[in-house]
Every structure is written in C-alpha cells, then in structure tokens.
Amino acid sequence: MIISWDEYFMGVALLSSFRSKDPNTQVGACIVNQDKKIVSLGYNGMPLSKTDNDKTYPWSREGSALETKYMYVVHAELNAILNSRTDLRGCTIYVSLFPCNECCKAIIQSGIKEIVYLSNKYAETEAIKASMKMFENAGVKLRQYQPQNKEILIKV
C-alpha cells in the first residue's frame, strides 16, 4: 500500500503525539518544507528541567492555575517551531489538533503558510475563533485533513 503525502505527514504528527505524557490530550505536529521534507517535529510536553519534569510540573486540568498543566505545557506546534534548525517560511505544519491562539501567533511569525489539521474539537471557543481571525488576516491557508484510511498497521 502506498500512502499519500498527507497521510504520511499526518501519520508522523500522530505518531509524535504518542510521546506526550499528557493523560488527557496528546497532540503532535510535523513541519514540512516545500520539497516535502520533514524539517521539525513536536508534541505537547513540559519545558526542559534540571529535574524530572514529570514531578516538577502538574498534568492536572483542574485546580488553581499553578496546580494545572495550562501554565506550564508547551504545545506541539510551538515545540516543533522551537525544535527547528531551519527557516520555516513557506512551510506546512501538520497538526492533530487545530492550533490555539498562542500557537497561532508563533506559526504566523515563523512564516508557516499552511496548516493541515485533523481535529478542531474546540472550534467554538474564543481562542480558536481568535486563531481563525489571525490566520485569515495573515493569509495562512487552513485545510482539514480527511483520512483516506482509518487504520495503518505498522509491522516490525
């Protein structure tokens, strides 16, 4: 079976998401240049730490702000941008979840011109509405990935 470029790159983004230790939402990102070469990967995780960051930072979704993951977690898109060692202008980012407004700003500023996303489950939130507005104003192309295959089995 030969898979399409979209299947391949979204598959890499999804595979990257499995590196996330977030017990509720695992997100992966794959940045691809115009030559269809992967230039960076990312997943949602905690910032680097001198100690075991799984014990330093919480993964909780509820509690006071400092007791939840939201103040600390680095989103997949931002990790992919920060992990890159190349110019991202004109690139495409494949991401398993539509980018929030904070990641949106980083995507625009990095020069990425297209976003291919799998899910937009938070479409009705103000953060995603703000992302949509910023992407439109910046001329960033948005495309929801439509899977051709529901399952791809990898045998070793």
Backbone as JSON, one array per atom type, in Angstrom:
{
  "sequence": "MIISWDEYFMGVALLSSFRSKDPNTQVGACIVNQDKKIVSLGYNGMPLSKTDNDKTYPWSREGSALETKYMYVVHAELNAILNSRTDLRGCTIYVSLFPCNECCKAIIQSGIKEIVYLSNKYAETEAIKASMKMFENAGVKLRQYQPQNKEILIKV",
  "N": [[0.85, -1.18, 0.0], [0.59, 2.18, -0.87], [0.87, 5.26, 0.65], [-0.59, 8.57, 0.71], [1.04, 11.85, 0.55], [-0.17, 13.56, 2.43], [-1.32, 11.65, 4.18], [1.0, 10.44, 5.08], [2.48, 12.57, 6.37], [0.6, 13.48, 8.27], [0.35, 11.14, 9.65], [2.92, 10.96, 10.79], [2.79, 13.18, 12.46], [0.74, 12.31, 14.18], [1.97, 10.02, 15.26], [4.07, 11.25, 16.59], [2.6, 12.5, 18.58], [2.19, 10.53, 20.44], [4.38, 10.61, 22.1], [3.81, 12.44, 23.99], [3.16, 13.02, 27.42], [0.81, 13.8, 28.43], [-2.11, 13.04, 30.07], [-4.66, 13.48, 29.09], [-4.9, 14.93, 26.62], [-3.17, 14.32, 23.84], [-1.05, 15.74, 21.56], [0.38, 16.13, 18.35], [2.84, 17.46, 16.06], [4.05, 18.14, 12.78], [6.36, 19.61, 10.74], [6.79, 20.58, 7.43], [8.76, 21.21, 4.57], [8.76, 22.97, 1.34], [9.77, 21.1, -0.39], [8.77, 18.72, 0.4], [10.03, 17.64, 2.62], [10.6, 16.66, 5.93], [11.09, 19.01, 8.41], [10.9, 19.54, 11.07], [9.65, 18.34, 14.24], [7.15, 17.99, 16.83], [5.6, 17.69, 20.06], [3.07, 17.94, 22.62], [4.32, 18.93, 25.7], [6.16, 19.25, 28.8], [8.32, 22.03, 29.74], [11.93, 21.89, 29.41], [13.82, 20.69, 32.18], [15.91, 20.76, 35.11], [15.44, 18.74, 36.78], [13.35, 15.81, 37.12], [10.9, 16.49, 35.02], [8.33, 15.51, 35.02], [7.65, 15.29, 37.61], [8.03, 17.79, 38.49], [6.19, 19.5, 37.29], [2.61, 19.88, 37.05], [0.05, 17.71, 35.59], [-2.58, 18.06, 35.78], [-5.98, 19.08, 35.06], [-7.66, 20.58, 36.52], [-8.07, 22.82, 39.3], [-6.2, 25.32, 41.14], [-4.59, 27.87, 39.16], [-1.76, 27.48, 39.18], [-1.63, 24.85, 39.82], [-2.38, 23.39, 37.67], [-1.88, 22.05, 34.34], [-1.92, 24.03, 32.42], [-0.46, 26.42, 32.74], [2.1, 25.65, 32.25], [2.62, 23.73, 30.17], [4.09, 23.14, 26.98], [2.94, 23.6, 23.82], [2.45, 21.35, 21.03], [2.82, 22.52, 18.47], [4.36, 24.83, 19.0], [6.6, 23.61, 20.16], [7.55, 22.22, 17.91], [8.22, 24.36, 16.23], [10.19, 25.62, 17.82], [12.03, 23.53, 17.94], [13.03, 23.42, 15.41], [15.72, 23.85, 13.11], [15.95, 25.38, 10.93], [14.9, 27.75, 8.4], [11.51, 28.5, 8.44], [9.79, 29.68, 6.7], [7.21, 29.57, 4.36], [6.64, 26.92, 4.81], [4.62, 23.98, 5.63], [2.52, 23.0, 8.28], [1.57, 20.07, 9.84], [-0.85, 19.05, 12.04], [-2.35, 17.46, 14.83], [-4.41, 18.59, 16.27], [-6.34, 21.53, 16.0], [-4.61, 24.64, 16.0], [-4.19, 26.65, 18.96], [-4.76, 30.1, 20.0], [-2.32, 31.15, 20.96], [-0.34, 29.47, 19.87], [-0.96, 29.96, 17.25], [-0.03, 32.57, 16.83], [2.74, 32.17, 16.97], [3.08, 30.44, 14.8], [2.33, 32.09, 12.63], [4.27, 34.15, 12.88], [6.57, 32.67, 12.38], [6.46, 32.19, 9.71], [5.2, 30.06, 8.52], [2.99, 28.81, 6.09], [0.81, 27.18, 5.61], [-1.65, 25.21, 7.24], [-2.44, 22.0, 8.12], [-4.84, 20.25, 9.6], [-6.18, 17.78, 11.86], [-8.28, 17.53, 13.8], [-10.76, 19.78, 15.08], [-11.85, 20.21, 17.64], [-12.33, 22.19, 19.5], [-13.56, 24.31, 18.28], [-15.56, 26.22, 18.8], [-14.62, 27.8, 20.81], [-13.32, 30.88, 22.22], [-10.57, 31.18, 21.91], [-9.93, 29.64, 19.64], [-11.5, 30.88, 17.75], [-10.21, 33.34, 17.68], [-7.75, 32.48, 16.66], [-8.54, 31.68, 14.08], [-9.26, 34.16, 12.99], [-6.8, 35.54, 13.06], [-5.21, 33.85, 11.42], [-6.57, 34.1, 8.99], [-6.23, 36.88, 8.45], [-3.48, 36.91, 8.15], [-3.1, 35.44, 5.91], [-2.71, 32.7, 5.98], [-3.11, 29.45, 4.9], [-5.71, 27.18, 5.6], [-6.52, 23.81, 6.17], [-8.55, 21.06, 6.6], [-7.66, 17.83, 7.37], [-8.71, 14.98, 5.71], [-9.09, 11.79, 6.44], [-8.08, 8.99, 4.48], [-7.63, 6.36, 5.01], [-8.62, 4.6, 7.82], [-7.03, 3.21, 9.45], [-3.67, 2.32, 9.76], [-1.5, -0.21, 9.7], [1.48, -0.93, 11.3], [4.04, -3.07, 10.99], [6.63, -4.83, 12.66]],
  "CA": [[0.0, 0.0, 0.0], [1.29, 3.45, -0.93], [0.04, 6.3, 1.26], [-0.4, 9.92, 0.17], [1.88, 12.73, 1.37], [-0.96, 13.99, 3.58], [-1.4, 10.53, 5.13], [2.33, 10.25, 5.65], [2.85, 13.64, 7.3], [-0.32, 13.47, 9.41], [0.74, 9.95, 10.42], [4.1, 11.32, 11.58], [2.31, 14.06, 13.53], [0.03, 11.48, 15.15], [2.96, 9.19, 15.94], [4.76, 12.15, 17.52], [1.72, 12.79, 19.72], [2.31, 9.46, 21.43], [5.46, 10.95, 23.0], [3.28, 13.32, 25.04], [2.75, 12.35, 28.66], [-0.47, 14.39, 28.86], [-3.09, 11.94, 30.18], [-5.95, 13.83, 28.51], [-4.83, 15.41, 25.23], [-1.88, 14.16, 23.21], [-1.05, 16.45, 20.28], [1.64, 16.06, 17.63], [2.99, 18.37, 14.94], [5.09, 17.81, 11.82], [6.55, 20.72, 9.82], [7.3, 20.08, 6.16], [9.1, 22.29, 3.64], [8.16, 22.91, 0.0], [10.3, 19.91, -1.06], [8.18, 17.58, 1.08], [10.99, 17.13, 3.6], [10.28, 17.0, 7.32], [12.13, 19.88, 8.98], [10.8, 19.56, 12.53], [8.55, 17.62, 14.89], [6.89, 18.41, 18.19], [4.43, 17.17, 20.78], [2.84, 18.75, 23.81], [5.07, 18.44, 26.85], [6.65, 20.25, 29.75], [9.63, 22.6, 29.4], [13.09, 21.18, 29.95], [14.02, 20.95, 33.6], [17.1, 20.12, 35.68], [14.96, 17.57, 37.5], [12.33, 15.06, 36.39], [9.81, 17.46, 34.86], [7.03, 14.88, 35.31], [7.36, 15.52, 39.03], [8.14, 19.23, 38.71], [5.01, 20.19, 36.77], [1.38, 19.07, 37.12], [-0.71, 17.43, 34.37], [-4.0, 18.21, 36.14], [-6.79, 20.05, 34.31], [-8.48, 21.33, 37.47], [-7.39, 23.33, 40.48], [-5.73, 26.68, 40.94], [-3.8, 28.0, 37.94], [-0.43, 26.91, 39.34], [-1.77, 23.41, 40.04], [-2.82, 22.76, 36.42], [-0.9, 21.99, 33.26], [-2.07, 25.13, 31.46], [0.58, 27.44, 32.93], [3.43, 25.09, 32.01], [2.79, 22.88, 28.99], [4.49, 23.71, 25.69], [2.13, 22.92, 22.82], [3.16, 20.63, 19.96], [3.21, 23.43, 17.38], [5.46, 25.66, 19.47], [7.76, 22.74, 20.28], [8.05, 21.96, 16.56], [8.87, 25.6, 15.78], [11.42, 25.8, 18.6], [12.96, 22.43, 17.63], [13.53, 23.57, 14.04], [17.03, 24.47, 12.91], [15.9, 25.91, 9.57], [13.91, 28.77, 8.12], [10.21, 27.86, 8.25], [8.96, 30.44, 5.77], [6.64, 28.8, 3.27], [6.41, 25.52, 5.2], [3.31, 23.49, 6.04], [2.53, 22.26, 9.55], [0.52, 19.07, 10.05], [-1.08, 19.01, 13.48], [-3.5, 16.63, 15.13], [-5.46, 19.43, 16.85], [-6.25, 22.89, 15.49], [-3.78, 25.46, 16.9], [-4.77, 27.68, 19.82], [-4.36, 31.46, 19.64], [-0.91, 31.37, 21.27], [0.43, 28.78, 18.83], [-1.27, 30.67, 16.02], [0.89, 33.71, 16.72], [4.07, 31.63, 16.67], [3.03, 29.92, 13.44], [2.34, 33.24, 11.72], [5.57, 34.83, 12.97], [7.62, 31.81, 11.83], [6.35, 32.19, 8.26], [4.47, 28.89, 8.02], [1.92, 29.32, 5.22], [-0.35, 26.28, 5.54], [-1.9, 24.33, 8.38], [-3.3, 20.85, 7.85], [-5.21, 19.8, 10.95], [-7.07, 16.64, 11.91], [-9.47, 17.8, 14.62], [-10.98, 21.14, 15.59], [-12.88, 19.97, 18.64], [-12.58, 23.39, 20.31], [-13.89, 25.34, 17.28], [-16.47, 27.24, 19.32], [-14.0, 28.59, 21.89], [-12.8, 32.18, 21.81], [-9.17, 31.02, 21.49], [-9.89, 29.15, 18.26], [-12.05, 31.95, 16.91], [-9.13, 34.32, 17.52], [-6.8, 31.86, 15.73], [-9.11, 31.76, 12.73], [-9.18, 35.56, 12.55], [-5.39, 35.87, 12.8], [-4.75, 33.1, 10.24], [-7.17, 34.73, 7.81], [-5.57, 38.17, 8.22], [-2.08, 36.67, 7.76], [-3.08, 34.7, 4.65], [-2.31, 31.32, 6.21], [-4.1, 28.51, 4.38], [-6.17, 26.16, 6.56], [-7.12, 22.66, 5.49], [-8.8, 19.93, 7.49], [-7.26, 16.55, 6.8], [-9.77, 13.98, 5.6], [-8.38, 10.5, 6.34], [-8.49, 8.01, 3.48], [-7.57, 5.09, 5.71], [-8.85, 4.77, 9.26], [-6.02, 2.48, 10.21], [-2.49, 1.87, 9.05], [-0.81, -1.14, 10.58], [2.92, -0.94, 11.16], [4.58, -4.33, 11.5], [8.09, -4.85, 12.81]],
  "C": [[0.9, 1.24, 0.0], [0.37, 4.51, -0.33], [0.37, 7.65, 0.63], [0.55, 10.7, 1.07], [1.11, 13.19, 2.6], [-1.07, 12.89, 4.63], [-0.06, 10.34, 5.85], [2.63, 11.3, 6.72], [1.9, 13.72, 8.49], [-0.02, 12.24, 10.28], [1.95, 10.22, 11.3], [3.69, 12.24, 12.73], [1.59, 13.25, 14.61], [0.99, 10.59, 15.93], [3.73, 10.02, 16.96], [3.91, 12.43, 18.76], [1.82, 11.74, 20.82], [3.5, 9.65, 22.37], [4.98, 11.81, 24.16], [2.84, 12.49, 26.25], [1.45, 12.92, 29.21], [-1.52, 13.28, 28.91], [-4.42, 12.24, 29.5], [-5.9, 14.18, 27.02], [-3.41, 15.29, 24.72], [-1.95, 14.78, 21.82], [0.34, 16.34, 19.67], [1.64, 17.03, 16.46], [4.18, 17.94, 14.09], [5.19, 18.97, 10.83], [7.31, 20.22, 8.6], [7.62, 21.26, 5.25], [8.48, 22.05, 2.26], [8.65, 21.69, -0.79], [9.79, 18.61, -0.45], [9.18, 16.85, 1.99], [10.57, 17.58, 4.99], [11.42, 17.82, 7.89], [12.04, 19.97, 10.5], [9.58, 18.78, 12.99], [8.34, 18.19, 16.29], [5.68, 17.7, 18.76], [4.26, 18.0, 22.03], [3.53, 18.1, 25.02], [5.53, 19.59, 27.72], [7.99, 20.8, 29.3], [10.76, 21.77, 30.01], [13.32, 21.61, 31.39], [15.29, 20.24, 34.06], [16.72, 18.84, 36.43], [13.95, 16.84, 36.61], [11.11, 15.96, 36.22], [8.43, 16.84, 35.04], [6.65, 15.06, 36.78], [7.39, 17.01, 39.35], [6.85, 19.95, 38.35], [3.78, 19.28, 36.81], [0.77, 18.82, 35.74], [-2.2, 17.6, 34.61], [-4.69, 19.27, 35.28], [-7.6, 20.94, 35.24], [-7.67, 21.71, 38.69], [-7.0, 24.78, 40.24], [-4.8, 26.71, 39.73], [-2.44, 27.32, 38.05], [-0.46, 25.4, 39.58], [-2.23, 22.68, 38.79], [-1.72, 22.82, 35.38], [-0.86, 23.26, 32.42], [-1.01, 26.21, 31.58], [1.95, 26.96, 32.46], [3.62, 24.39, 30.67], [3.17, 23.69, 27.74], [3.75, 22.91, 24.63], [2.99, 22.33, 21.7], [3.66, 21.57, 18.87], [4.4, 24.29, 17.78], [6.73, 24.83, 19.64], [8.37, 22.47, 18.91], [8.78, 23.19, 16.01], [10.19, 25.8, 16.5], [12.47, 24.73, 18.3], [13.61, 22.59, 16.26], [14.88, 24.27, 14.02], [17.11, 25.09, 11.52], [14.83, 26.99, 9.45], [12.58, 28.09, 7.78], [9.3, 28.6, 7.28], [8.52, 29.57, 4.6], [6.33, 27.36, 3.6], [4.93, 25.26, 5.5], [3.47, 22.78, 7.38], [1.32, 21.34, 9.57], [0.37, 18.93, 11.55], [-2.37, 18.24, 13.76], [-4.67, 17.4, 15.73], [-5.26, 20.86, 16.38], [-5.52, 23.79, 16.48], [-4.57, 26.5, 17.7], [-4.25, 29.05, 19.4], [-2.89, 31.74, 19.93], [-0.02, 30.7, 20.23], [0.23, 29.45, 17.48], [-0.29, 31.81, 15.8], [2.3, 33.24, 16.35], [4.14, 31.09, 15.25], [3.12, 31.05, 12.43], [3.72, 33.89, 11.71], [6.7, 34.0, 12.36], [7.58, 31.76, 10.3], [5.69, 30.96, 7.67], [3.24, 29.38, 7.27], [0.71, 28.41, 5.11], [-0.42, 25.42, 6.79], [-2.85, 23.24, 7.92], [-3.58, 20.25, 9.22], [-6.19, 18.64, 10.86], [-8.38, 16.98, 12.61], [-9.54, 19.28, 14.99], [-12.07, 21.07, 16.64], [-13.18, 21.17, 19.53], [-12.99, 24.57, 19.43], [-14.74, 26.48, 17.83], [-15.87, 28.07, 20.45], [-13.47, 29.9, 21.34], [-11.36, 32.07, 21.31], [-9.08, 30.58, 20.03], [-10.48, 30.18, 17.31], [-11.0, 33.04, 16.66], [-8.08, 33.78, 16.55], [-7.29, 32.0, 14.3], [-8.97, 33.17, 12.17], [-7.74, 35.93, 12.2], [-4.87, 35.14, 11.57], [-5.29, 33.72, 8.95], [-6.46, 36.03, 7.46], [-4.13, 38.01, 7.76], [-1.98, 35.9, 6.43], [-2.59, 33.27, 4.79], [-3.45, 30.4, 5.75], [-4.43, 27.45, 5.44], [-6.85, 25.04, 5.79], [-7.31, 21.54, 6.5], [-8.47, 18.65, 6.75], [-8.44, 15.6, 6.83], [-9.11, 12.61, 5.41], [-8.97, 9.6, 5.24], [-8.55, 6.62, 4.1], [-7.76, 5.35, 7.19], [-7.76, 4.12, 10.08], [-4.88, 2.12, 9.27], [-1.69, 1.02, 10.04], [0.69, -1.11, 10.28], [3.42, -2.22, 11.79], [6.09, -4.24, 11.59], [8.57, -6.29, 12.89]]
}
